[in-house]
């Protein structure tokens, strides 16, 4: 709370003007932050999680396992929601965000397995142990993504923040459509703008 000084101690006009100028020039975090910098951690977290999915696809190719696993997917969502609560995120935000990551991961597996069918690929070796290695890495990557989502949540409600997240990383393993599936769910979870509502980058 601010108190105006008494008449006896009132500052000079020059001092008041100087204080006002300095205060005005102090950066507001939400406005001064470069959108690309503000979502860089979340972009990296999305890319890191997607980078683990080819090993999932190789495991399923080798074992002829189906891509979709609704029971497992539900457990992943439930665990993510619990973790999100610890970070102060609403259940809806976390659920929408992680459902999108699961959908993007399945899209990526479909793309990879379809390409292997078309080329007559043999079984892959070596492939990391799915239960002991790949799955724990994905769980850790999911938790990290949720944390980064919480940090970038406010920025994702703006066109600059949403547009910055929509830009896929160079040389990443995910196709443009897979990346879009993953990040649009994050933007939607934050209540951010649809792509058509924002000016092109």
XYZ file of C-alpha atoms in Angstrom, residues 25-118:
94
model
C 10.167 1.658 -17.411
C 10.371 -1.361 -15.102
C 9.569 -4.420 -17.255
C 6.427 -6.409 -16.625
C 7.397 -10.121 -16.874
C 4.383 -11.181 -18.900
C 4.861 -8.364 -21.402
C 8.644 -8.064 -21.651
C 9.391 -11.773 -22.002
C 10.188 -12.963 -25.497
C 7.395 -15.452 -26.340
C 9.865 -17.878 -27.908
C 11.959 -17.823 -24.730
C 8.870 -18.171 -22.568
C 7.776 -21.413 -24.239
C 11.237 -22.799 -25.038
C 11.165 -25.147 -22.059
C 7.767 -26.499 -23.041
C 8.810 -26.920 -26.693
C 11.860 -28.872 -25.571
C 9.736 -31.018 -23.247
C 7.324 -31.889 -26.069
C 10.226 -32.729 -28.383
C 11.974 -34.826 -25.723
C 8.849 -36.889 -25.083
C 8.222 -37.438 -28.782
C 11.863 -38.451 -29.253
C 11.167 -41.514 -27.078
C 8.248 -42.719 -29.189
C 10.268 -44.376 -31.992
C 11.541 -46.897 -29.419
C 7.911 -47.590 -28.479
C 7.101 -48.163 -32.140
C 10.118 -50.462 -32.612
C 9.073 -52.525 -29.602
C 5.542 -52.874 -30.954
C 6.841 -53.698 -34.427
C 9.070 -56.430 -33.024
C 6.306 -57.903 -30.846
C 3.376 -57.254 -33.216
C 1.642 -55.420 -30.367
C -1.263 -53.096 -31.084
C -0.611 -49.369 -30.887
C -3.631 -48.377 -28.817
C -3.789 -49.462 -25.181
C -6.816 -47.682 -23.664
C -6.335 -49.077 -20.153
C -2.691 -48.032 -20.023
C -3.501 -44.635 -21.542
C -6.095 -44.005 -18.843
C -3.562 -44.833 -16.136
C -1.101 -42.392 -17.683
C -3.741 -39.650 -17.684
C -4.757 -40.363 -14.084
C -1.150 -40.286 -12.881
C -0.553 -37.059 -14.783
C -3.623 -35.433 -13.237
C -2.390 -36.301 -9.744
C 1.024 -34.832 -10.537
C -0.580 -31.740 -12.055
C -2.536 -31.126 -8.852
C 0.729 -31.011 -6.927
C 1.826 -28.211 -9.247
C -1.445 -26.326 -8.920
C -2.879 -27.264 -12.319
C -6.551 -28.066 -12.712
C -7.520 -31.609 -13.643
C -8.991 -30.380 -16.937
C -5.802 -28.623 -18.005
C -3.631 -31.654 -17.311
C -6.063 -34.120 -18.856
C -6.455 -32.180 -22.105
C -2.694 -31.680 -22.348
C -1.756 -35.316 -21.786
C -4.535 -36.689 -23.973
C -2.977 -34.667 -26.785
C 0.497 -36.089 -26.082
C -0.891 -39.628 -26.147
C -2.734 -38.964 -29.402
C 0.395 -37.474 -30.974
C 2.460 -40.461 -29.834
C -0.020 -42.886 -31.399
C -0.039 -40.882 -34.632
C 3.739 -41.065 -34.708
C 3.712 -44.829 -34.173
C 1.186 -45.278 -36.973
C 3.374 -43.246 -39.328
C 6.516 -45.207 -38.464
C 4.938 -48.643 -38.602
C 3.219 -47.849 -41.888
C 6.544 -46.802 -43.395
C 8.187 -50.005 -42.134
C 5.416 -52.089 -43.668
C 5.864 -50.344 -46.986
